[in-house]
Short mmCIF file of C-alpha atoms in Angstrom, two decimals:
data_model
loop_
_atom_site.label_atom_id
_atom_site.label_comp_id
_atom_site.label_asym_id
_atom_site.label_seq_id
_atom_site.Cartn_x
_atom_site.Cartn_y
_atom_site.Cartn_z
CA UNK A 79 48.24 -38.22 -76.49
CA UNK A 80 48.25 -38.50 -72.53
CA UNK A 81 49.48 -36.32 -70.41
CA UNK A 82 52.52 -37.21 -68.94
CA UNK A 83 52.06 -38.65 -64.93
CA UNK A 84 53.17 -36.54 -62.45
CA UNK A 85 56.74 -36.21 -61.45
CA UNK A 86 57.24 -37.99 -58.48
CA UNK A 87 57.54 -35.31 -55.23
CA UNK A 88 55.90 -32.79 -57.32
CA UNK A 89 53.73 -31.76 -54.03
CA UNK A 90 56.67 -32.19 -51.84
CA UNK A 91 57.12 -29.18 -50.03
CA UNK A 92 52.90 -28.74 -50.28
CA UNK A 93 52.30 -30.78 -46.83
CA UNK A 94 50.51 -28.88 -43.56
CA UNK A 95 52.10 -29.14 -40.93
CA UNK A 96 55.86 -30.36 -39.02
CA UNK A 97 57.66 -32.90 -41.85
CA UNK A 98 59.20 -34.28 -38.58
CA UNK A 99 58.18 -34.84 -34.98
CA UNK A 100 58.23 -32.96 -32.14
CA UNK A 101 59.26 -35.13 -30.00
CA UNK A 102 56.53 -34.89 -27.01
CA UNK A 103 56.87 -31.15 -26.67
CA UNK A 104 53.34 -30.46 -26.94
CA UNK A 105 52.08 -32.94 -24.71
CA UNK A 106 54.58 -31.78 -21.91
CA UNK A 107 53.21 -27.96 -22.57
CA UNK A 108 49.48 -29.35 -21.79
CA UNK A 109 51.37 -31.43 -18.52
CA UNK A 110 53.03 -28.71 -17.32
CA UNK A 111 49.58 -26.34 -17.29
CA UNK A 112 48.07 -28.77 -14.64
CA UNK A 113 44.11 -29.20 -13.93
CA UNK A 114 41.97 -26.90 -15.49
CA UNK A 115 40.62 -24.57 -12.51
CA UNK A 116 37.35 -24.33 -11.11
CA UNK A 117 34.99 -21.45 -12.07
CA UNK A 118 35.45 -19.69 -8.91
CA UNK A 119 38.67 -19.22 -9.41
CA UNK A 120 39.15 -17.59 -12.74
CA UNK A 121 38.60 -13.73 -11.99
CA UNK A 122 36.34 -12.90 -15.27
CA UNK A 123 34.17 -15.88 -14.87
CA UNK A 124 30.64 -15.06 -13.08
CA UNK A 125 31.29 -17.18 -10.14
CA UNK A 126 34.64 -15.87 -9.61
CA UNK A 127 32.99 -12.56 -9.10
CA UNK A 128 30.52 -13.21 -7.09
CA UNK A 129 33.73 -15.05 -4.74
CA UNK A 130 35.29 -12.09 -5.29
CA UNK A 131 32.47 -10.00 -3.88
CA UNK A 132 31.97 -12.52 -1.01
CA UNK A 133 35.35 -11.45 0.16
CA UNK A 134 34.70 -8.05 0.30
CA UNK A 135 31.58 -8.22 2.16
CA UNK A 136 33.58 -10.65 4.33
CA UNK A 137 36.59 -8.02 5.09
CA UNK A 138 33.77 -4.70 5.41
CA UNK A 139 32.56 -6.52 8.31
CA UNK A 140 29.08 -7.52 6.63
CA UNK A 141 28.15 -4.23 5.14
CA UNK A 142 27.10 -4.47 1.58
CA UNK A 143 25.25 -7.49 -0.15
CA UNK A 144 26.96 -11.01 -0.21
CA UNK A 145 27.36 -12.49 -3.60
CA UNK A 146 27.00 -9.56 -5.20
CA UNK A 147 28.71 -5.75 -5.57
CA UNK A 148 29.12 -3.20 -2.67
CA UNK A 149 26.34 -1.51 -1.43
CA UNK A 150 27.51 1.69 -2.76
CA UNK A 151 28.20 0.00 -6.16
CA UNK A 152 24.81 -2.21 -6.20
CA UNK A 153 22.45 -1.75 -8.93
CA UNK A 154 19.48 0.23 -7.39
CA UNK A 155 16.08 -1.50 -7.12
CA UNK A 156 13.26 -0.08 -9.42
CA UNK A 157 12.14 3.08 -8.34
CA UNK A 158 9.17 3.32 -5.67
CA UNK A 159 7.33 6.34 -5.65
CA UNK A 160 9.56 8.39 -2.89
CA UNK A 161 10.04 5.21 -0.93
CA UNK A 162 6.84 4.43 -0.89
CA UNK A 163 5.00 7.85 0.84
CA UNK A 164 1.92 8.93 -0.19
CA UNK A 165 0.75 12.39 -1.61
CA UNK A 166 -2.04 14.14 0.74
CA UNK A 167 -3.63 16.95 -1.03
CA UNK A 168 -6.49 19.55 -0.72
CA UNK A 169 -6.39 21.99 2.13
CA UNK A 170 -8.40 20.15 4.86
CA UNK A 171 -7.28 17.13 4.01
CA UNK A 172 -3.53 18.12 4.60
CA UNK A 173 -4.56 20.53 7.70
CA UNK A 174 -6.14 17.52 9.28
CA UNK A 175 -3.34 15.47 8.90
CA UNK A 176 -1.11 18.26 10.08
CA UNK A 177 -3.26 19.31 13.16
CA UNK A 178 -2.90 15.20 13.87
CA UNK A 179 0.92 15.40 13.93
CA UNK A 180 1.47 12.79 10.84
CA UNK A 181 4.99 12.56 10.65
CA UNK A 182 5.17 14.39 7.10
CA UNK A 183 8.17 14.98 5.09
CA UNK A 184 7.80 17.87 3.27
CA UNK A 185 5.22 20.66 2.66
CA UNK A 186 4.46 21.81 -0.87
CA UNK A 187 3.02 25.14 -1.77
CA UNK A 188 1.87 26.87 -4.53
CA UNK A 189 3.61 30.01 -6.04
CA UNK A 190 1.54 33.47 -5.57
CA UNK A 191 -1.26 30.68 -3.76
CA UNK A 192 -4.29 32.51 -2.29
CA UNK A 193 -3.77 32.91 1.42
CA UNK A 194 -6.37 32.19 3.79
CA UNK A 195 -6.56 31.12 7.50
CA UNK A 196 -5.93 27.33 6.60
CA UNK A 197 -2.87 27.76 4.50
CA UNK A 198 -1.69 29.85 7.42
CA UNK A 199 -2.18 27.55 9.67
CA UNK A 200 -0.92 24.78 7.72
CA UNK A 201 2.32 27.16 7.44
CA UNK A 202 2.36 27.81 11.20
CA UNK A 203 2.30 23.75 12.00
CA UNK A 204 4.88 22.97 9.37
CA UNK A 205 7.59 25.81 10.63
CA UNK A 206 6.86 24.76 14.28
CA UNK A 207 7.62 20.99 13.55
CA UNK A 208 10.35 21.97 11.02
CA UNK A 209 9.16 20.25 8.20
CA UNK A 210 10.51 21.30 5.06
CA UNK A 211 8.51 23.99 3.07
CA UNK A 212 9.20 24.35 -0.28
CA UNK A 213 7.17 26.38 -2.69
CA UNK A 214 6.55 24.62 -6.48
CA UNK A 215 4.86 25.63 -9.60
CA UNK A 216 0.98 24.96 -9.90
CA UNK A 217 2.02 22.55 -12.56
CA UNK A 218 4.32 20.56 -10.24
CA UNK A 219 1.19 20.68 -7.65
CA UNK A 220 -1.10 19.29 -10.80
CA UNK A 221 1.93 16.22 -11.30
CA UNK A 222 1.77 15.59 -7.67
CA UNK A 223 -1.91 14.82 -7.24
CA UNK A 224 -2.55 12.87 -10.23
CA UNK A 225 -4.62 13.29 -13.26
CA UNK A 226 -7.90 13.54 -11.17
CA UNK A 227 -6.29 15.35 -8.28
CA UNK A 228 -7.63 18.32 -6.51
CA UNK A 229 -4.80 19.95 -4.71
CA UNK A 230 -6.07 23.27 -3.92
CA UNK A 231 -2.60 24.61 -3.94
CA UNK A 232 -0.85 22.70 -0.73
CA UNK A 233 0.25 19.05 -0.52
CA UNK A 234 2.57 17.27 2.17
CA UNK A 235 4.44 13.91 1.72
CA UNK A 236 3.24 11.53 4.38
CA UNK A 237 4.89 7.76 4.97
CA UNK A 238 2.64 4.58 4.60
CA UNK A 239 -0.39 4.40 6.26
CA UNK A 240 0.07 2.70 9.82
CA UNK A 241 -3.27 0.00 9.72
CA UNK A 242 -4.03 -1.01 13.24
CA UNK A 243 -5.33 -4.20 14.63
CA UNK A 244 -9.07 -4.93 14.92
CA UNK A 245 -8.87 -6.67 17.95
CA UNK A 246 -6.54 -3.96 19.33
CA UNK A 247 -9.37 -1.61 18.48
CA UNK A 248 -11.95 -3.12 20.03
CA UNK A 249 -10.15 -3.36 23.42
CA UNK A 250 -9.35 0.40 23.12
CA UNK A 251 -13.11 0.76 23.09
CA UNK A 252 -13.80 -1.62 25.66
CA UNK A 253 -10.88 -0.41 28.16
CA UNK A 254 -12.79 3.29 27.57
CA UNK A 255 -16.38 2.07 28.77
CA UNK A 256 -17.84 3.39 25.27
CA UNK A 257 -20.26 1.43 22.65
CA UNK A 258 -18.29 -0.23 20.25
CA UNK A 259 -19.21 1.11 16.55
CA UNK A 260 -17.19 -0.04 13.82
CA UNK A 261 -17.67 -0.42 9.99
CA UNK A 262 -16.41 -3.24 8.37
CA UNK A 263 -15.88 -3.17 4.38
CA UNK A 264 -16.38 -6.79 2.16
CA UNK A 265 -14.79 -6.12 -1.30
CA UNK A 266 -14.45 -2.59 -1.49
CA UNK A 267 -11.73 -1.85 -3.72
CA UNK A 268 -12.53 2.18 -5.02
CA UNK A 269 -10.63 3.94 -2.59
CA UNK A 270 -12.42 6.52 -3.14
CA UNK A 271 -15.09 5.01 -1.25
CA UNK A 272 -12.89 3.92 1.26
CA UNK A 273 -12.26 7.85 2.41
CA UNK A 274 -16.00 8.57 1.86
CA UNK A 275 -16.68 5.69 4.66
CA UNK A 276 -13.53 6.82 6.92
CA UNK A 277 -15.19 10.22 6.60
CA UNK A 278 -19.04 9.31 7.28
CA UNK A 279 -17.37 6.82 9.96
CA UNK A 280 -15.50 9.88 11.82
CA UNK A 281 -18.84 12.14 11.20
CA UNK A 282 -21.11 9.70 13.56
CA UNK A 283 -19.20 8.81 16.12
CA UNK A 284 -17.80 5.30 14.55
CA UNK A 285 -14.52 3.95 16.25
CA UNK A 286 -12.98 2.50 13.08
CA UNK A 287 -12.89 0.95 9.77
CA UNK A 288 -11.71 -2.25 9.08
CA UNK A 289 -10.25 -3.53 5.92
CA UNK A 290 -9.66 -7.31 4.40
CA UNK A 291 -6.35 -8.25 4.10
CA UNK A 292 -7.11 -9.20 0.62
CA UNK A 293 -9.05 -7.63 -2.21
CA UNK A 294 -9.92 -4.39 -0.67
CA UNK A 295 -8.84 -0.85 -1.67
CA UNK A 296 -6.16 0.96 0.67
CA UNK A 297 -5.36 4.23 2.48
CA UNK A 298 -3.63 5.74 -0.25
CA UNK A 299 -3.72 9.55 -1.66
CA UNK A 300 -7.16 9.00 -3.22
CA UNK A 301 -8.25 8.01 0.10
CA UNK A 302 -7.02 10.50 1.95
CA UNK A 303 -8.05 13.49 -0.13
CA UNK A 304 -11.95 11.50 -0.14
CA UNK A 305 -11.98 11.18 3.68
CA UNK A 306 -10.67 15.01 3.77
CA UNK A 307 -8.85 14.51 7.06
CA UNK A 308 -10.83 12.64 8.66
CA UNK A 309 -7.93 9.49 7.34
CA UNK A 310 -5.90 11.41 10.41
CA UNK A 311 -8.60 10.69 13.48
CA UNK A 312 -10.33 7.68 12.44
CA UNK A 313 -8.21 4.07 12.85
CA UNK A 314 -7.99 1.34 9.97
CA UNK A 315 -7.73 -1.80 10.81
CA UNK A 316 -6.10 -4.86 8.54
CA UNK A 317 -8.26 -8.45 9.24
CA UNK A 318 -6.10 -11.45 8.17
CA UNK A 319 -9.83 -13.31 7.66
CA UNK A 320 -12.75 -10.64 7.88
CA UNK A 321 -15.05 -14.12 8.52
CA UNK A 322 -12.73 -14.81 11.34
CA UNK A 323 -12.62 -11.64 12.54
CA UNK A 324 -16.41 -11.00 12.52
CA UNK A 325 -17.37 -14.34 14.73
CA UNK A 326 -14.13 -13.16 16.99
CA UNK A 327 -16.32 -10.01 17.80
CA UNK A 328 -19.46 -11.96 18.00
CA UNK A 329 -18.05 -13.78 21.09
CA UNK A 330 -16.80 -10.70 22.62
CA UNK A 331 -21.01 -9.64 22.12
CA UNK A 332 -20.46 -7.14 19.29
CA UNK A 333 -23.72 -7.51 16.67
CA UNK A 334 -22.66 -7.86 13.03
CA UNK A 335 -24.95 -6.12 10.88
CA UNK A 336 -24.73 -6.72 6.90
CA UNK A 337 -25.94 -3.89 4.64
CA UNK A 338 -27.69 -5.54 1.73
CA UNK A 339 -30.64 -4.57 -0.76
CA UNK A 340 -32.76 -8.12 -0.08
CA UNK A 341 -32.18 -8.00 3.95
CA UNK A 342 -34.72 -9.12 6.22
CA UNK A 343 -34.78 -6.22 8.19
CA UNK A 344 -35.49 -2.54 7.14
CA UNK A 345 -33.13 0.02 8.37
CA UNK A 346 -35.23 2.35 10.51
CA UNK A 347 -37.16 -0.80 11.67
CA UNK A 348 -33.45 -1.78 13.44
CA UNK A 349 -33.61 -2.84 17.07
CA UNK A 350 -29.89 -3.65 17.54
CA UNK A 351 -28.50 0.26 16.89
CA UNK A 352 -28.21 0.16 20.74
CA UNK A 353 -25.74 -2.39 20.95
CA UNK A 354 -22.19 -2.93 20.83
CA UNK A 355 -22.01 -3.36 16.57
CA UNK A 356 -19.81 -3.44 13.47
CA UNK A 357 -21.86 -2.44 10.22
CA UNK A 358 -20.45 -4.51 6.83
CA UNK A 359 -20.94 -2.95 3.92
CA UNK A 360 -20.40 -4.98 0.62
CA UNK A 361 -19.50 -3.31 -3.22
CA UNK A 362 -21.80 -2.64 -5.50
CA UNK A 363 -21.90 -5.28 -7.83
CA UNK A 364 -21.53 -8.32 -5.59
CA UNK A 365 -23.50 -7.36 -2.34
CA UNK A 366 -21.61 -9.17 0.71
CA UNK A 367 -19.65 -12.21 0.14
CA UNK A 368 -21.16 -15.57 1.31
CA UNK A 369 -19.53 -16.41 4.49
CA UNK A 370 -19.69 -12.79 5.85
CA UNK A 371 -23.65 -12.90 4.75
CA UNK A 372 -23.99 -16.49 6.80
CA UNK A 373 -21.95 -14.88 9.86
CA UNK A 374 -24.16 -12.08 10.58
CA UNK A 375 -26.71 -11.70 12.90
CA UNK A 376 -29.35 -9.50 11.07
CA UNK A 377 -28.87 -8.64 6.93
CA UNK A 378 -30.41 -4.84 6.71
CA UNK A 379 -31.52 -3.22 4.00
CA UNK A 380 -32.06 0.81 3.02
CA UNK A 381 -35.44 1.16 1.85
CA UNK A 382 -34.92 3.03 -1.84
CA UNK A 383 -37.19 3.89 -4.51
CA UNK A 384 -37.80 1.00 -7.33
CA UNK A 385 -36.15 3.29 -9.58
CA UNK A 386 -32.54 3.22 -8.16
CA UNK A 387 -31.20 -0.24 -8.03
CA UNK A 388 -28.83 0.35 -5.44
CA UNK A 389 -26.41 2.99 -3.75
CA UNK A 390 -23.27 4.03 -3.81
CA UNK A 391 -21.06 1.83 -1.17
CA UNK A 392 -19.87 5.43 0.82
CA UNK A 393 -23.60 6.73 0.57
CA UNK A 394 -24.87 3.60 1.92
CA UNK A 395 -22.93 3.49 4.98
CA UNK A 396 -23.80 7.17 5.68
CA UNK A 397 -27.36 6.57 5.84
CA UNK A 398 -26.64 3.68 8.33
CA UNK A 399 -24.20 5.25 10.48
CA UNK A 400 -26.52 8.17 10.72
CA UNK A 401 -29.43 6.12 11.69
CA UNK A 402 -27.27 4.11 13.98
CA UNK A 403 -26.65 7.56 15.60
CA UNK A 404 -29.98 8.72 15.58
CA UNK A 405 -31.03 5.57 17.56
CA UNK A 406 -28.35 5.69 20.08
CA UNK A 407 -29.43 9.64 20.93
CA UNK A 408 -32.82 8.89 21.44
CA UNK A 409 -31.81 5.76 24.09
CA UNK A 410 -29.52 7.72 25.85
#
């Protein structure tokens, strides 16, 4: 038998929504809101914020960051290593730098540290200039200078290493009637060889060192501690171009002597020691670069045993500066 149809309405009453109309009340609502405004002006949206910042940095009369939060609110930048100053340790390396009046921030010392004429000193220097002294566990010393540090129980805080000009240090030369001697460094990048050749540089009577802009270590702690002080009397110098540089000295009749293992000329065979000169030493692997190799006037070499394939870049330009200064003593 089949079921009987449904009763008509039976889903009356079921239907979503108004049975009747509203009459145009909803589209008056959405009339009456006007335009919908533009992102700067909603407060929570991003770029009503940043308007909202604007302002303020607007009324505080430019202090704080534009487009962003007050300067006392801002976010602060990742964390540079004590805004960017560099750790000297060891005791002559930090009585060096002391005795040459780098503007340090702070003195660190040892608890119960052995006393001897240098750490008095260094004491002395630091109370007179009244830079902070602060004494620190051996194991604060240790975190200070590094994994492979030596700190000998002192260490001051020094700012960034101030790099002179090379042309500004030849004219110093020049200006003091001396013989130029500089040493010139093609793609060293152990900085630990960098403070050997500041030191050997100081040691015989060399006017500077002078770095490439570009691939080249820098003055940092590990030089410092290397050069043991010497970092504090002996003048870096940044070259934009060390090719550029290098013919710029040429004209101004400074010889540019490359340190190589296949030079032409044997070291104690040189005959331009006695001249204005800037020695360029090349790393290990490579040797001197191309361009600096076509822009000097002799190529040296050390004369070395078959045995050792080559020496150490800081070792190297010892045994040149020393035979540079040999030379020169004998002319005078």
């Amino acid at each position: 038998m089949a079921g009987k149809p449904p009763r008509a309405g039976a889903n009356k009453g079921k239907k979503k929504g108004p049975l009747k109309g509203t009459g145009g009340n909803g589209r008056q609502a959405l009339e009456g809101r006007g335009p919908t405004p533009k992102a700067e002006d909603r407060a929570w949206h991003p770029a009503g914020k940043r308007k909202a910042a604007a302002e303020r940095y607007a009324a505080a009369g430019g202090r704080g960051k534009p487009g962003g939060q007050p300067q006392s609110q801002s976010r602060p930048r990742a964390a540079k290593k004590d805004d960017d100053t560099e750790t000297v340790t060891g005791r002559n390396s930090v009585l060096e730098a002391l005795r040459a009046k780098i503007p340090a921030t702070a003195f660190y010392i040892a608890q119960r540290v052995e006393m001897d004429d240098r750490v008095k000193e260094m004491l002395s220097i630091a109370t007179h200039r009244g830079i902070p002294v602060l004494e620190v566990t051996r194991p604060e010393l240790d975190r200070m200078a590094g994994f492979d540090g030596v700190h000998q129980g002192v260490a001051i805080k020094v700012p960034p290493y101030e790099y002179a000009h090379p042309h500004d240090l030849l004219e110093q030369v020049l200006d003091r009637g001396q013989l130029p001697l500089f040493v010139a460094l093609d793609g060293i990048t152990d900085p630990r060889n960098l403070g050997a050749i500041i030191r050997s540089t100081g040691a015989f009577g060399g006017h500077g060192v002078i770095l490439p802009q570009r691939r080249s270590a820098s003055v940092n702690s590990a030089a410092w501690k290397t050069s043991a002080g010497a970092a504090a009397r002996v003048p870096v110098a940044i070259a934009p171009n060390l090719t550029t540089t290098l013919k710029d000295f040429k004209r101004q009749g400074v010889f540019v002597l490359g340190l190589d293992g296949g030079g032409d000329v044997s070291l104690p065979a040189l005959q331009l020691a006695d001249r204005p000169v800037v020695i360029v030493i090349g790393s290990e692997g490579k040797g001197l670069s191309r361009l600096v190799t076509e822009t000097c006037d002799q190529v040296v070499s050390i004369p070395i045993e078959a045995a050792t394939e080559s020496l150490n870049a800081g070792i190297a330009a010892s045994v040149a500066l020393y035979q540079v200064s040999v030379t020169r003593s004998a002319s005078e």
